[in-house]
Amino acid sequence: MDIESPPAPTIALVDDDRNILTSVSIALQAEGFVVRLYSDGDSALKALLESPPDLVVLDIKMPRMDGMEVLRRLREKVQVPVIFLTSKDTEIDEALGLAMGADDYIGKPFSQRLLIERIRAVLRRTANRRATPESGDEDAPAADPIVRGRLTMDPARHRVFWDAGEGRRGDVALTVTEFMILETLAARPGFVKSRDQLMDAAYSHDVYVDDRTIDSHIKRLRKKFRAVDHQFKAIETLYGVGYRFNEE
């Protein structure tokens, strides 16, 4: 009996530079990916909402609708992983993109091999989160929920809840990377996790990210929880050391 191979991941590439669309598309197809191309943010957004791909590679600087706006509107409806393409000299774009919920970023000009490695790393993290009984393996054990004080994390369903008091329980939507960072912190409340440890938890070992990337994700986590509970203080910064999660 032949075992069917899993379908090839679909990558949506959104960039107004035709040369990038052509060259990256060829490289991705050579690696076995299915590629969908969009040359502007407006048309891309409509298509991505109608039929979400497995991952989006999204340029920030585009006419009509830039990548920031595409990501903002996309995040209102779906949680598809996003890798931002940024200009080499616009560090604020990188930080802002991560703060808005992108899973990773890569600066232009970039190596196609590096981009493919980043894509595979993000897809691996996403696949790990989707490897649940709901994905088709009914005999696979579901990961137990993590309860830490007012925080509840459900790894099997990629759901996060925060008890905001007075009977209010907020559902906090996190990206795959944000979820893994929070899960690492919450696994051992009160224990400090360095930025390097959080990088190891959230990224493949063959992918380099700097301290600012982790800091941006932490800021985004706090912002999301404070939207549910403005008094949220469970993620503590220890300057020069790292971060820790405090149970209340």
mmCIF file with all atom_site columns, N, CA, C and O in Angstrom, residues 135-162:
data_model
loop_
_atom_site.group_PDB
_atom_site.id
_atom_site.type_symbol
_atom_site.label_atom_id
_atom_site.label_alt_id
_atom_site.label_comp_id
_atom_site.label_asym_id
_atom_site.label_entity_id
_atom_site.label_seq_id
_atom_site.pdbx_PDB_ins_code
_atom_site.Cartn_x
_atom_site.Cartn_y
_atom_site.Cartn_z
_atom_site.occupancy
_atom_site.B_iso_or_equiv
_atom_site.pdbx_formal_charge
_atom_site.auth_seq_id
_atom_site.auth_comp_id
_atom_site.auth_asym_id
_atom_site.auth_atom_id
_atom_site.pdbx_PDB_model_num
ATOM 1   N N  . SER A 1 135 ? -5.337 17.194 13.884 1.00 0.00 ? 135 SER A N  1
ATOM 2   C CA . SER A 1 135 ? -4.720 17.250 12.563 1.00 0.00 ? 135 SER A CA 1
ATOM 3   C C  . SER A 1 135 ? -4.876 15.935 11.803 1.00 0.00 ? 135 SER A C  1
ATOM 4   O O  . SER A 1 135 ? -4.369 15.793 10.711 1.00 0.00 ? 135 SER A O  1
ATOM 5   N N  . GLY A 1 136 ? -5.550 14.930 12.419 1.00 0.00 ? 136 GLY A N  1
ATOM 6   C CA . GLY A 1 136 ? -5.819 13.692 11.686 1.00 0.00 ? 136 GLY A CA 1
ATOM 7   C C  . GLY A 1 136 ? -5.364 12.450 12.413 1.00 0.00 ? 136 GLY A C  1
ATOM 8   O O  . GLY A 1 136 ? -5.843 11.359 12.133 1.00 0.00 ? 136 GLY A O  1
ATOM 9   N N  . ASP A 1 137 ? -4.435 12.540 13.358 1.00 0.00 ? 137 ASP A N  1
ATOM 10  C CA . ASP A 1 137 ? -3.957 11.396 14.108 1.00 0.00 ? 137 ASP A CA 1
ATOM 11  C C  . ASP A 1 137 ? -4.756 11.305 15.402 1.00 0.00 ? 137 ASP A C  1
ATOM 12  O O  . ASP A 1 137 ? -4.380 11.858 16.423 1.00 0.00 ? 137 ASP A O  1
ATOM 13  N N  . GLU A 1 138 ? -5.879 10.562 15.378 1.00 0.00 ? 138 GLU A N  1
ATOM 14  C CA . GLU A 1 138 ? -6.773 10.534 16.519 1.00 0.00 ? 138 GLU A CA 1
ATOM 15  C C  . GLU A 1 138 ? -6.183 9.790  17.705 1.00 0.00 ? 138 GLU A C  1
ATOM 16  O O  . GLU A 1 138 ? -6.657 9.933  18.831 1.00 0.00 ? 138 GLU A O  1
ATOM 17  N N  . ASP A 1 139 ? -5.147 8.961  17.457 1.00 0.00 ? 139 ASP A N  1
ATOM 18  C CA . ASP A 1 139 ? -4.540 8.203  18.540 1.00 0.00 ? 139 ASP A CA 1
ATOM 19  C C  . ASP A 1 139 ? -3.407 8.953  19.221 1.00 0.00 ? 139 ASP A C  1
ATOM 20  O O  . ASP A 1 139 ? -2.880 8.502  20.228 1.00 0.00 ? 139 ASP A O  1
ATOM 21  N N  . ALA A 1 140 ? -2.992 10.090 18.663 1.00 0.00 ? 140 ALA A N  1
ATOM 22  C CA . ALA A 1 140 ? -1.895 10.847 19.255 1.00 0.00 ? 140 ALA A CA 1
ATOM 23  C C  . ALA A 1 140 ? -2.355 11.524 20.539 1.00 0.00 ? 140 ALA A C  1
ATOM 24  O O  . ALA A 1 140 ? -3.454 12.068 20.594 1.00 0.00 ? 140 ALA A O  1
ATOM 25  N N  . PRO A 1 141 ? -1.532 11.484 21.591 1.00 0.00 ? 141 PRO A N  1
ATOM 26  C CA . PRO A 1 141 ? -1.939 12.120 22.845 1.00 0.00 ? 141 PRO A CA 1
ATOM 27  C C  . PRO A 1 141 ? -1.926 13.631 22.717 1.00 0.00 ? 141 PRO A C  1
ATOM 28  O O  . PRO A 1 141 ? -1.037 14.211 22.104 1.00 0.00 ? 141 PRO A O  1
ATOM 29  N N  . ALA A 1 142 ? -2.930 14.268 23.294 1.00 0.00 ? 142 ALA A N  1
ATOM 30  C CA . ALA A 1 142 ? -2.984 15.726 23.280 1.00 0.00 ? 142 ALA A CA 1
ATOM 31  C C  . ALA A 1 142 ? -2.125 16.269 24.402 1.00 0.00 ? 142 ALA A C  1
ATOM 32  O O  . ALA A 1 142 ? -2.079 15.716 25.497 1.00 0.00 ? 142 ALA A O  1
ATOM 33  N N  . ALA A 1 143 ? -1.410 17.351 24.119 1.00 0.00 ? 143 ALA A N  1
ATOM 34  C CA . ALA A 1 143 ? -0.597 17.979 25.148 1.00 0.00 ? 143 ALA A CA 1
ATOM 35  C C  . ALA A 1 143 ? -1.503 18.565 26.220 1.00 0.00 ? 143 ALA A C  1
ATOM 36  O O  . ALA A 1 143 ? -2.538 19.145 25.929 1.00 0.00 ? 143 ALA A O  1
ATOM 37  N N  . ASP A 1 144 ? -1.102 18.362 27.480 1.00 0.00 ? 144 ASP A N  1
ATOM 38  C CA . ASP A 1 144 ? -1.904 18.878 28.581 1.00 0.00 ? 144 ASP A CA 1
ATOM 39  C C  . ASP A 1 144 ? -1.842 20.402 28.617 1.00 0.00 ? 144 ASP A C  1
ATOM 40  O O  . ASP A 1 144 ? -0.797 20.997 28.324 1.00 0.00 ? 144 ASP A O  1
ATOM 41  N N  . PRO A 1 145 ? -2.942 21.039 28.991 1.00 0.00 ? 145 PRO A N  1
ATOM 42  C CA . PRO A 1 145 ? -2.915 22.496 29.153 1.00 0.00 ? 145 PRO A CA 1
ATOM 43  C C  . PRO A 1 145 ? -1.922 22.905 30.233 1.00 0.00 ? 145 PRO A C  1
ATOM 44  O O  . PRO A 1 145 ? -1.673 22.168 31.189 1.00 0.00 ? 145 PRO A O  1
ATOM 45  N N  . ILE A 1 146 ? -1.341 24.065 30.061 1.00 0.00 ? 146 ILE A N  1
ATOM 46  C CA . ILE A 1 146 ? -0.409 24.624 31.035 1.00 0.00 ? 146 ILE A CA 1
ATOM 47  C C  . ILE A 1 146 ? -1.159 25.707 31.805 1.00 0.00 ? 146 ILE A C  1
ATOM 48  O O  . ILE A 1 146 ? -1.660 26.661 31.212 1.00 0.00 ? 146 ILE A O  1
ATOM 49  N N  . VAL A 1 147 ? -1.244 25.553 33.118 1.00 0.00 ? 147 VAL A N  1
ATOM 50  C CA . VAL A 1 147 ? -1.926 26.541 33.952 1.00 0.00 ? 147 VAL A CA 1
ATOM 51  C C  . VAL A 1 147 ? -0.915 27.129 34.925 1.00 0.00 ? 147 VAL A C  1
ATOM 52  O O  . VAL A 1 147 ? -0.312 26.409 35.734 1.00 0.00 ? 147 VAL A O  1
ATOM 53  N N  . ARG A 1 148 ? -0.705 28.418 34.820 1.00 0.00 ? 148 ARG A N  1
ATOM 54  C CA . ARG A 1 148 ? 0.234  29.126 35.683 1.00 0.00 ? 148 ARG A CA 1
ATOM 55  C C  . ARG A 1 148 ? -0.465 30.367 36.230 1.00 0.00 ? 148 ARG A C  1
ATOM 56  O O  . ARG A 1 148 ? -0.518 31.400 35.562 1.00 0.00 ? 148 ARG A O  1
ATOM 57  N N  . GLY A 1 149 ? -1.014 30.227 37.426 1.00 0.00 ? 149 GLY A N  1
ATOM 58  C CA . GLY A 1 149 ? -1.732 31.352 37.992 1.00 0.00 ? 149 GLY A CA 1
ATOM 59  C C  . GLY A 1 149 ? -2.940 31.707 37.148 1.00 0.00 ? 149 GLY A C  1
ATOM 60  O O  . GLY A 1 149 ? -3.830 30.882 36.919 1.00 0.00 ? 149 GLY A O  1
ATOM 61  N N  . ARG A 1 150 ? -2.944 32.900 36.608 1.00 0.00 ? 150 ARG A N  1
ATOM 62  C CA . ARG A 1 150 ? -4.068 33.374 35.803 1.00 0.00 ? 150 ARG A CA 1
ATOM 63  C C  . ARG A 1 150 ? -3.916 33.044 34.315 1.00 0.00 ? 150 ARG A C  1
ATOM 64  O O  . ARG A 1 150 ? -4.782 33.344 33.512 1.00 0.00 ? 150 ARG A O  1
ATOM 65  N N  . LEU A 1 151 ? -2.803 32.406 33.969 1.00 0.00 ? 151 LEU A N  1
ATOM 66  C CA . LEU A 1 151 ? -2.522 32.044 32.585 1.00 0.00 ? 151 LEU A CA 1
ATOM 67  C C  . LEU A 1 151 ? -2.897 30.592 32.308 1.00 0.00 ? 151 LEU A C  1
ATOM 68  O O  . LEU A 1 151 ? -2.571 29.697 33.087 1.00 0.00 ? 151 LEU A O  1
ATOM 69  N N  . THR A 1 152 ? -3.585 30.363 31.191 1.00 0.00 ? 152 THR A N  1
ATOM 70  C CA . THR A 1 152 ? -3.847 29.014 30.703 1.00 0.00 ? 152 THR A CA 1
ATOM 71  C C  . THR A 1 152 ? -3.403 28.928 29.255 1.00 0.00 ? 152 THR A C  1
ATOM 72  O O  . THR A 1 152 ? -3.810 29.749 28.423 1.00 0.00 ? 152 THR A O  1
ATOM 73  N N  . MET A 1 153 ? -2.545 27.938 28.967 1.00 0.00 ? 153 MET A N  1
ATOM 74  C CA . MET A 1 153 ? -2.074 27.705 27.610 1.00 0.00 ? 153 MET A CA 1
ATOM 75  C C  . MET A 1 153 ? -2.504 26.312 27.172 1.00 0.00 ? 153 MET A C  1
ATOM 76  O O  . MET A 1 153 ? -2.304 25.339 27.899 1.00 0.00 ? 153 MET A O  1
ATOM 77  N N  . ASP A 1 154 ? -3.088 26.213 25.988 1.00 0.00 ? 154 ASP A N  1
ATOM 78  C CA . ASP A 1 154 ? -3.515 24.943 25.435 1.00 0.00 ? 154 ASP A CA 1
ATOM 79  C C  . ASP A 1 154 ? -2.677 24.656 24.190 1.00 0.00 ? 154 ASP A C  1
ATOM 80  O O  . ASP A 1 154 ? -3.031 25.075 23.079 1.00 0.00 ? 154 ASP A O  1
ATOM 81  N N  . PRO A 1 155 ? -1.537 23.951 24.349 1.00 0.00 ? 155 PRO A N  1
ATOM 82  C CA . PRO A 1 155 ? -0.645 23.705 23.203 1.00 0.00 ? 155 PRO A CA 1
ATOM 83  C C  . PRO A 1 155 ? -1.320 22.922 22.084 1.00 0.00 ? 155 PRO A C  1
ATOM 84  O O  . PRO A 1 155 ? -1.022 23.144 20.907 1.00 0.00 ? 155 PRO A O  1
ATOM 85  N N  . ALA A 1 156 ? -2.215 22.008 22.425 1.00 0.00 ? 156 ALA A N  1
ATOM 86  C CA . ALA A 1 156 ? -2.850 21.182 21.400 1.00 0.00 ? 156 ALA A CA 1
ATOM 87  C C  . ALA A 1 156 ? -3.695 22.010 20.441 1.00 0.00 ? 156 ALA A C  1
ATOM 88  O O  . ALA A 1 156 ? -3.809 21.678 19.261 1.00 0.00 ? 156 ALA A O  1
ATOM 89  N N  . ARG A 1 157 ? -4.282 23.082 20.940 1.00 0.00 ? 157 ARG A N  1
ATOM 90  C CA . ARG A 1 157 ? -5.157 23.917 20.108 1.00 0.00 ? 157 ARG A CA 1
ATOM 91  C C  . ARG A 1 157 ? -4.576 25.307 19.861 1.00 0.00 ? 157 ARG A C  1
ATOM 92  O O  . ARG A 1 157 ? -5.224 26.149 19.253 1.00 0.00 ? 157 ARG A O  1
ATOM 93  N N  . HIS A 1 158 ? -3.355 25.521 20.345 1.00 0.00 ? 158 HIS A N  1
ATOM 94  C CA . HIS A 1 158 ? -2.696 26.813 20.172 1.00 0.00 ? 158 HIS A CA 1
ATOM 95  C C  . HIS A 1 158 ? -3.601 27.950 20.670 1.00 0.00 ? 158 HIS A C  1
ATOM 96  O O  . HIS A 1 158 ? -3.819 28.950 19.990 1.00 0.00 ? 158 HIS A O  1
ATOM 97  N N  . ARG A 1 159 ? -4.130 27.775 21.888 1.00 0.00 ? 159 ARG A N  1
ATOM 98  C CA . ARG A 1 159 ? -4.991 28.777 22.489 1.00 0.00 ? 159 ARG A CA 1
ATOM 99  C C  . ARG A 1 159 ? -4.366 29.264 23.787 1.00 0.00 ? 159 ARG A C  1
ATOM 100 O O  . ARG A 1 159 ? -3.752 28.486 24.537 1.00 0.00 ? 159 ARG A O  1
ATOM 101 N N  . VAL A 1 160 ? -4.547 30.544 24.072 1.00 0.00 ? 160 VAL A N  1
ATOM 102 C CA . VAL A 1 160 ? -4.028 31.146 25.297 1.00 0.00 ? 160 VAL A CA 1
ATOM 103 C C  . VAL A 1 160 ? -5.138 31.973 25.929 1.00 0.00 ? 160 VAL A C  1
ATOM 104 O O  . VAL A 1 160 ? -5.818 32.746 25.244 1.00 0.00 ? 160 VAL A O  1
ATOM 105 N N  . PHE A 1 161 ? -5.310 31.813 27.239 1.00 0.00 ? 161 PHE A N  1
ATOM 106 C CA . PHE A 1 161 ? -6.335 32.551 27.960 1.00 0.00 ? 161 PHE A CA 1
ATOM 107 C C  . PHE A 1 161 ? -5.726 33.235 29.182 1.00 0.00 ? 161 PHE A C  1
ATOM 108 O O  . PHE A 1 161 ? -4.785 32.726 29.791 1.00 0.00 ? 161 PHE A O  1
ATOM 109 N N  . TRP A 1 162 ? -6.269 34.386 29.518 1.00 0.00 ? 162 TRP A N  1
ATOM 110 C CA . TRP A 1 162 ? -5.805 35.129 30.692 1.00 0.00 ? 162 TRP A CA 1
ATOM 111 C C  . TRP A 1 162 ? -7.013 35.542 31.527 1.00 0.00 ? 162 TRP A C  1
ATOM 112 O O  . TRP A 1 162 ? -7.959 36.137 31.014 1.00 0.00 ? 162 TRP A O  1
#
